[in-house]
Amino acid sequence: MNLQPTRKTVAHIVILLGILAAWYTGGTMNRKLAADRAARHPHLQSLETAPPAVLFTTLVLGGFRGLLVDMLWLRVSVLQDQGDYVEVVQLSDWITRLDPNSTEVWQFHAWNMAYNISVMMPDPVDRWRWIQNGIHLLRDEGIVLNPSEPQLYHALGWLYQHKIGGTTDDAHGYYKRQLAGTMQTILEHGFPDYESLRNDTTRTERLRREFKLDTTVMEAVDRDLGPLDWRAPETHAIYWAWQGLPLATGNAALPCERMIIQSLSELVRHGRLHFDRETDTYRQSPDTNLLSRVLTRFETTIQTFDLEGFHAGRRTLVTDAARIFHNQGDPATARRLFERFNAELPPPMRFPDFETFIKSPSDTYYLEPRHNHDVHPNTP
Amino acid sequence: MRKIAAITILTLRTAIRSRLVAALIVILLIAAVILPGAVRGDGTLPGQVRMAIAYTLGVTRILLSMAALWAAAGAIALEVEDRQIHMVMTKPITAFQVWTGKWLGLLFIHAGMLTIVGILLYAGLMWTLHRSASPAEQDLLREHLYTSRLRIVPEEPDLTTEIQARFNALRQATDGDTSLPDDTLLANLANSIRAERLVVAPGQSRQWILHVPGCQSTVDSRVITLRYRFVSSFRDRLPVTGTWWIGNPDEPRLGSIPVDEKPEGVHRLDIPASARSSSTPWVLTFDNETRDKSNTVVFDFNRGIELLIEDGTMGANLFRGLWIILAQLALLTAVGITVSTGFSMPVTSFTTTALLCICLLSRWAADDSLTVSGDHHGTSSPPPEIVPILTETGEWIINRVAHATNPLFAVSPSNRLADGIRITWAETGHSTLWMLLIYPAILAAIGHIILRRRELALPTT
């Protein structure tokens, strides 16, 4: 195309004006769109405050992000099928960064690493590393990018409560030792002295850096529910559920509330740790000091969520506590708890006396008959 | 030869002055220096090193492939457009010499860039080994990554008789109406029998034959690792307890290694010198313990067991890997230049990119073409005649394209190097033969014909 110089200048000016017009229109529309987006999806993070990597991929890839996520996800599946896991961390990181506001994506990839991949490792050391990879993804990235999503706090708490605190993984003892061992290097006996901790920036910084634990929140948790042993995985589950709780409204708060109650109940059953790194001793025994706190928590929770599951959970905890006190040689407390619990049971489920109760199987879950098809009569 | 050299030098000079090449060098330097530290492995140093090798070479390969196609696409087309080619074609030089000169020029540029990446990558890996790794990690890296290990898979047993017997029984049972064509049915039966042979129930044994090459007198000094992968019938119950036996066909149980494994995952077992057979082939036997001590195990269909034998250095392996990447780039460049002789820009770029996409998609589709065929024959109501014809033609084309492009994708240097697996000289030679000689020669002939017939002095508006 050969244009005369004047025409060429006019053409350049027209093109320039066109670019400026497009720029102005785009900017105006973008502000409107951003405002509309913020109004409709308040939980989504604004792009202006997003980290550079997320900002870059969002702007450069636009609508193709979804396609790229699919391709990366397929690659994760193929690699997993082949038993080649080295690349999965990087791919999961990219996938979550390409779709940073989808909580399901964060939850899936953290779960995938902590559960699916970890069990493929023969060595507990490798398994623990994969669980930590899952924790890091949720705690250090997912929650940072989505600080107002209670599901992510619950998903993170679940890794502590179930994967580390539970017994389904046959390497669970190793995980518990590792967590307790690291926490013990910061909090010597697991129970923080907040007065001295406030003045000790080294330890506070380590808690923040290595566990993303805020001592102010820890203190609030301990004040309300504790004192808790921070070497125990259940305490970490409580911490993260506690963080997610105020962000959830209505029934969305239920998973976090349930996690707090369940973890506290578990701490009553075996929350007292006897841990010695030198001798590799890790024993758990009941922590009955927490019982009154847990029962109070049950009462307040039931006021908000009057669900049979919470009633049954409380009954089961009380019976367990009665047995614990009985085994610890405190029959008076055991009998008092038994009477309280037995009076709450529906008449057909009641025990005739304390002795019959003590001899009955200890793994019964005391649901109302209408909720439980397998309830067995407790009368002899 | 001097004429070709002259064109080559001209191409090199143009490239050196080009901003594209300068930009490419900067990007490659970033890929080789920054990328290895930026990618995340599984949390271990070997994992990080594997990622660094795979991603650096992978990114280099993708960038250079795109650059190769783009530069080659413009090599002749742009010269025709700018009428620079007139200065060349009016001289006593053939179209073939122009094509070859351009190709060699671009090839030298790719070789130079690959050399830079290779040196930086190797230096980075050595720095990691000596500066970042603990003594235990150094040993691990030297044994499994900073090496070149020959990968030996078991010999495929002859299943012909068994397959035929099952096939006959099936035909008899169904009275010949199996609703699948014979070849599909035979392939399915073969897979089914192979899968059955991967199952080892408690109290049972399974044997594999592996041809371990090399002189047996030195075999004991090398690190030999047995890598196997299985799943167990009960994931969370018992571990898998058993014994691996190593021997030869005459004495299959010469040395033994008892194992007590978690029920899933990839397992590695270094075979001590005392347990090795001094003659080949090796016979590997897995004895599964009785039901009270073990579970049924199912070895992986594709990567059930493999023997990794230390067989060279990482440096030589890296050289072979880079050489294969160069051969791949040579082929892409040849395709680009040939297309460039017939079209103008940007049609040339689109055509070469489209050709590459067709090749990649054909490879992907070729894997499933058999299944498509089987499904069509299996439908109870036959589709209209035109559909099978189109399908079969499509499959034929896909399979031919996939077959023709096999040399391009036969070896993945980045994956092999990241896993410390040897790229053999035979594979390197095969890649050189096809991608540096035969295909470029054919494409050069085509380019020569097109360029000779092309009207270069067309009047322009």
CSV table of C-alpha atoms in Angstrom, one decimal, chain A residues 49-267:
chain,number,residue,atom,x,y,z
A,49,THR,CA,-4.5,-6.5,44.6
A,50,ALA,CA,-3.7,-9.9,43.1
A,51,PRO,CA,-0.1,-11.2,43.1
A,52,PRO,CA,1.9,-10.5,39.9
A,53,ALA,CA,1.7,-14.1,38.7
A,54,VAL,CA,-2.1,-14.2,38.9
A,55,LEU,CA,-2.4,-10.7,37.4
A,56,PHE,CA,-0.1,-11.7,34.5
A,57,THR,CA,-1.9,-15.0,33.7
A,58,THR,CA,-5.3,-13.4,34.0
A,59,LEU,CA,-4.5,-10.5,31.7
A,60,VAL,CA,-2.4,-12.4,29.1
A,61,LEU,CA,-4.5,-15.5,28.8
A,62,GLY,CA,-8.0,-14.1,29.3
A,63,GLY,CA,-10.6,-16.7,28.4
A,64,PHE,CA,-7.9,-19.2,27.4
A,65,ARG,CA,-7.1,-19.8,31.1
A,66,GLY,CA,-9.8,-22.4,31.3
A,67,LEU,CA,-8.4,-24.3,28.4
A,68,LEU,CA,-4.9,-24.2,29.8
A,69,VAL,CA,-6.2,-25.3,33.2
A,70,ASP,CA,-7.8,-28.3,31.5
A,71,MET,CA,-4.6,-29.2,29.8
A,72,LEU,CA,-2.5,-29.0,32.9
A,73,TRP,CA,-5.1,-31.0,34.9
A,74,LEU,CA,-5.0,-33.7,32.3
A,75,ARG,CA,-1.2,-33.8,32.6
A,76,VAL,CA,-1.5,-34.1,36.4
A,77,SER,CA,-3.8,-37.1,35.8
A,78,VAL,CA,-1.5,-38.7,33.3
A,79,LEU,CA,1.6,-38.2,35.5
A,80,GLN,CA,-0.3,-39.6,38.5
A,81,ASP,CA,-1.3,-42.7,36.5
A,82,GLN,CA,2.3,-43.2,35.5
A,83,GLY,CA,3.5,-42.9,39.1
A,84,ASP,CA,5.5,-39.8,38.3
A,85,TYR,CA,4.8,-37.2,41.0
A,86,VAL,CA,7.7,-34.8,40.9
A,87,GLU,CA,5.9,-32.4,38.6
A,88,VAL,CA,2.6,-32.5,40.3
A,89,VAL,CA,3.4,-29.7,42.8
A,90,GLN,CA,4.4,-27.3,40.0
A,91,LEU,CA,1.4,-28.2,38.0
A,92,SER,CA,-1.0,-27.8,40.9
A,93,ASP,CA,0.6,-24.5,41.7
A,94,TRP,CA,-0.1,-23.3,38.1
A,95,ILE,CA,-3.6,-24.7,38.0
A,96,THR,CA,-4.6,-22.9,41.2
A,97,ARG,CA,-2.9,-19.7,40.0
A,98,LEU,CA,-4.8,-19.8,36.8
A,99,ASP,CA,-8.1,-20.3,38.6
A,100,PRO,CA,-7.3,-18.6,41.9
A,101,ASN,CA,-10.8,-17.9,43.1
A,102,SER,CA,-12.2,-21.4,42.8
A,103,THR,CA,-12.1,-23.0,46.2
A,104,GLU,CA,-12.8,-26.4,44.8
A,105,VAL,CA,-9.7,-26.3,42.8
A,106,TRP,CA,-7.5,-25.5,45.8
A,107,GLN,CA,-9.3,-28.1,47.9
A,108,PHE,CA,-8.9,-30.8,45.2
A,109,HIS,CA,-5.2,-30.3,44.6
A,110,ALA,CA,-4.3,-30.0,48.3
A,111,TRP,CA,-6.3,-33.2,49.0
A,112,ASN,CA,-4.8,-34.9,46.0
A,113,MET,CA,-1.3,-34.3,47.3
A,114,ALA,CA,-2.0,-35.0,50.9
A,115,TYR,CA,-4.2,-38.1,50.4
A,116,ASN,CA,-3.9,-39.6,47.0
A,117,ILE,CA,-0.2,-39.1,46.3
A,118,SER,CA,1.1,-39.4,49.9
A,119,VAL,CA,-0.2,-43.0,50.2
A,120,MET,CA,1.7,-44.0,47.1
A,121,MET,CA,5.0,-43.4,48.9
A,122,PRO,CA,6.4,-46.4,50.7
A,123,ASP,CA,8.5,-44.3,53.1
A,124,PRO,CA,6.7,-42.2,55.8
A,125,VAL,CA,9.3,-39.4,55.3
A,126,ASP,CA,8.1,-39.1,51.7
A,127,ARG,CA,4.5,-39.3,52.7
A,128,TRP,CA,4.9,-36.5,55.3
A,129,ARG,CA,6.5,-34.4,52.6
A,130,TRP,CA,3.5,-34.8,50.4
A,131,ILE,CA,1.1,-34.0,53.2
A,132,GLN,CA,3.1,-30.8,53.8
A,133,ASN,CA,2.9,-30.0,50.1
A,134,GLY,CA,-0.9,-30.1,50.4
A,135,ILE,CA,-0.9,-28.0,53.6
A,136,HIS,CA,1.5,-25.5,52.0
A,137,LEU,CA,-0.8,-25.1,48.9
A,138,LEU,CA,-3.9,-24.4,51.0
A,139,ARG,CA,-2.3,-22.5,53.9
A,140,ASP,CA,0.4,-20.5,52.1
A,141,GLU,CA,-1.4,-19.8,48.9
A,142,GLY,CA,-5.1,-20.7,48.8
A,143,ILE,CA,-6.0,-18.9,52.0
A,144,VAL,CA,-3.7,-16.0,51.2
A,145,LEU,CA,-5.5,-15.5,47.9
A,146,ASN,CA,-9.0,-16.2,49.3
A,147,PRO,CA,-8.9,-15.0,52.8
A,148,SER,CA,-12.7,-14.9,53.1
A,149,GLU,CA,-13.5,-18.5,52.0
A,150,PRO,CA,-14.4,-20.6,55.1
A,151,GLN,CA,-14.2,-23.8,53.0
A,152,LEU,CA,-10.5,-23.4,52.6
A,153,TYR,CA,-10.0,-23.0,56.4
A,154,HIS,CA,-12.1,-26.1,56.9
A,155,ALA,CA,-10.2,-28.1,54.2
A,156,LEU,CA,-6.9,-27.1,55.9
A,157,GLY,CA,-8.2,-28.0,59.3
A,158,TRP,CA,-9.3,-31.4,57.9
A,159,LEU,CA,-5.8,-32.3,56.9
A,160,TYR,CA,-4.7,-31.7,60.5
A,161,GLN,CA,-7.8,-33.4,62.1
A,162,HIS,CA,-8.1,-36.4,59.9
A,163,LYS,CA,-4.9,-37.0,57.9
A,164,ILE,CA,-2.5,-36.3,60.8
A,165,GLY,CA,-4.7,-36.7,63.8
A,166,GLY,CA,-6.6,-39.7,62.5
A,167,THR,CA,-5.4,-43.3,62.3
A,168,THR,CA,-6.5,-44.3,58.8
A,169,ASP,CA,-3.0,-43.8,57.4
A,170,ASP,CA,-0.6,-46.4,58.7
A,171,ALA,CA,2.1,-43.8,59.0
A,172,HIS,CA,0.0,-41.5,61.2
A,173,GLY,CA,2.4,-42.0,64.1
A,174,TYR,CA,5.2,-40.5,62.1
A,175,TYR,CA,3.2,-37.5,61.1
A,176,LYS,CA,2.1,-36.8,64.7
A,177,ARG,CA,5.8,-37.1,65.9
A,178,GLN,CA,6.9,-34.7,63.2
A,179,LEU,CA,4.3,-32.1,64.0
A,180,ALA,CA,4.9,-32.4,67.7
A,181,GLY,CA,8.7,-32.3,67.3
A,182,THR,CA,8.7,-29.1,65.3
A,183,MET,CA,6.1,-27.4,67.5
A,184,GLN,CA,8.1,-28.4,70.6
A,185,THR,CA,11.2,-26.5,69.3
A,186,ILE,CA,9.0,-23.4,69.4
A,187,LEU,CA,6.7,-24.0,72.4
A,188,GLU,CA,8.6,-26.2,74.7
A,189,HIS,CA,5.8,-28.1,76.4
A,190,GLY,CA,3.1,-27.3,73.8
A,191,PHE,CA,1.2,-24.9,76.1
A,192,PRO,CA,2.3,-21.3,75.3
A,193,ASP,CA,2.9,-18.7,77.9
A,194,TYR,CA,1.5,-15.8,76.0
A,195,GLU,CA,3.0,-13.2,78.3
A,196,SER,CA,6.6,-14.3,77.5
A,197,LEU,CA,5.6,-15.2,73.9
A,198,ARG,CA,4.6,-11.6,73.2
A,199,ASN,CA,8.1,-10.4,74.0
A,200,ASP,CA,9.8,-13.2,72.1
A,201,THR,CA,9.8,-12.1,68.5
A,202,THR,CA,12.0,-15.1,67.4
A,203,ARG,CA,9.4,-17.6,68.4
A,204,THR,CA,6.5,-15.5,67.3
A,205,GLU,CA,8.1,-15.1,63.9
A,206,ARG,CA,8.7,-18.8,63.6
A,207,LEU,CA,5.1,-19.6,64.4
A,208,ARG,CA,4.0,-17.1,61.8
A,209,ARG,CA,6.6,-18.2,59.2
A,210,GLU,CA,6.5,-22.0,59.6
A,211,PHE,CA,2.8,-22.6,60.7
A,212,LYS,CA,1.1,-19.3,59.7
A,213,LEU,CA,-0.1,-19.2,63.4
A,214,ASP,CA,-1.0,-15.8,64.7
A,215,THR,CA,-0.3,-15.6,68.5
A,216,THR,CA,-3.3,-13.3,69.0
A,217,VAL,CA,-5.7,-15.8,67.5
A,218,MET,CA,-3.9,-18.6,69.4
A,219,GLU,CA,-4.5,-16.8,72.7
A,220,ALA,CA,-8.2,-16.2,71.8
A,221,VAL,CA,-8.6,-19.9,71.1
A,222,ASP,CA,-6.9,-20.9,74.3
A,223,ARG,CA,-8.9,-18.4,76.3
A,224,ASP,CA,-12.2,-19.8,74.9
A,225,LEU,CA,-11.5,-23.5,74.6
A,226,GLY,CA,-8.2,-24.2,76.2
A,227,PRO,CA,-5.6,-24.5,77.4
A,228,LEU,CA,-4.8,-26.6,74.4
A,229,ASP,CA,-1.6,-28.5,73.6
A,230,TRP,CA,-0.3,-27.0,70.3
A,231,ARG,CA,1.7,-30.1,69.6
A,232,ALA,CA,-1.5,-32.0,68.9
A,233,PRO,CA,-2.9,-32.0,65.4
A,234,GLU,CA,-6.4,-31.4,66.7
A,235,THR,CA,-5.4,-28.1,68.1
A,236,HIS,CA,-4.3,-26.9,64.7
A,237,ALA,CA,-7.6,-28.1,63.2
A,238,ILE,CA,-9.4,-26.1,65.9
A,239,TYR,CA,-7.2,-23.0,65.1
A,240,TRP,CA,-8.1,-23.1,61.4
A,241,ALA,CA,-11.8,-23.9,61.9
A,242,TRP,CA,-11.8,-21.0,64.4
A,243,GLN,CA,-10.4,-18.7,61.7
A,244,GLY,CA,-13.0,-19.9,59.2
A,245,LEU,CA,-16.0,-19.7,61.5
A,246,PRO,CA,-16.6,-15.9,61.5
A,247,LEU,CA,-16.4,-15.9,57.7
A,248,ALA,CA,-19.3,-18.3,57.3
A,249,THR,CA,-22.9,-17.5,57.6
A,250,GLY,CA,-25.9,-19.8,58.3
A,251,ASN,CA,-25.3,-23.4,57.6
A,252,ALA,CA,-22.0,-22.6,55.9
A,253,ALA,CA,-20.6,-22.4,59.5
A,254,LEU,CA,-21.6,-25.9,60.3
A,255,PRO,CA,-18.4,-27.7,59.0
A,256,CYS,CA,-16.1,-25.4,60.9
A,257,GLU,CA,-18.3,-25.7,64.0
A,258,ARG,CA,-18.3,-29.5,63.7
A,259,MET,CA,-14.6,-29.6,63.3
A,260,ILE,CA,-14.1,-27.6,66.5
A,261,ILE,CA,-16.4,-29.8,68.5
A,262,GLN,CA,-15.0,-33.1,67.1
A,263,SER,CA,-11.4,-32.0,67.6
A,264,LEU,CA,-12.1,-30.8,71.2
A,265,SER,CA,-13.8,-34.1,71.9
A,266,GLU,CA,-10.8,-36.0,70.6
A,267,LEU,CA,-8.5,-33.9,72.8
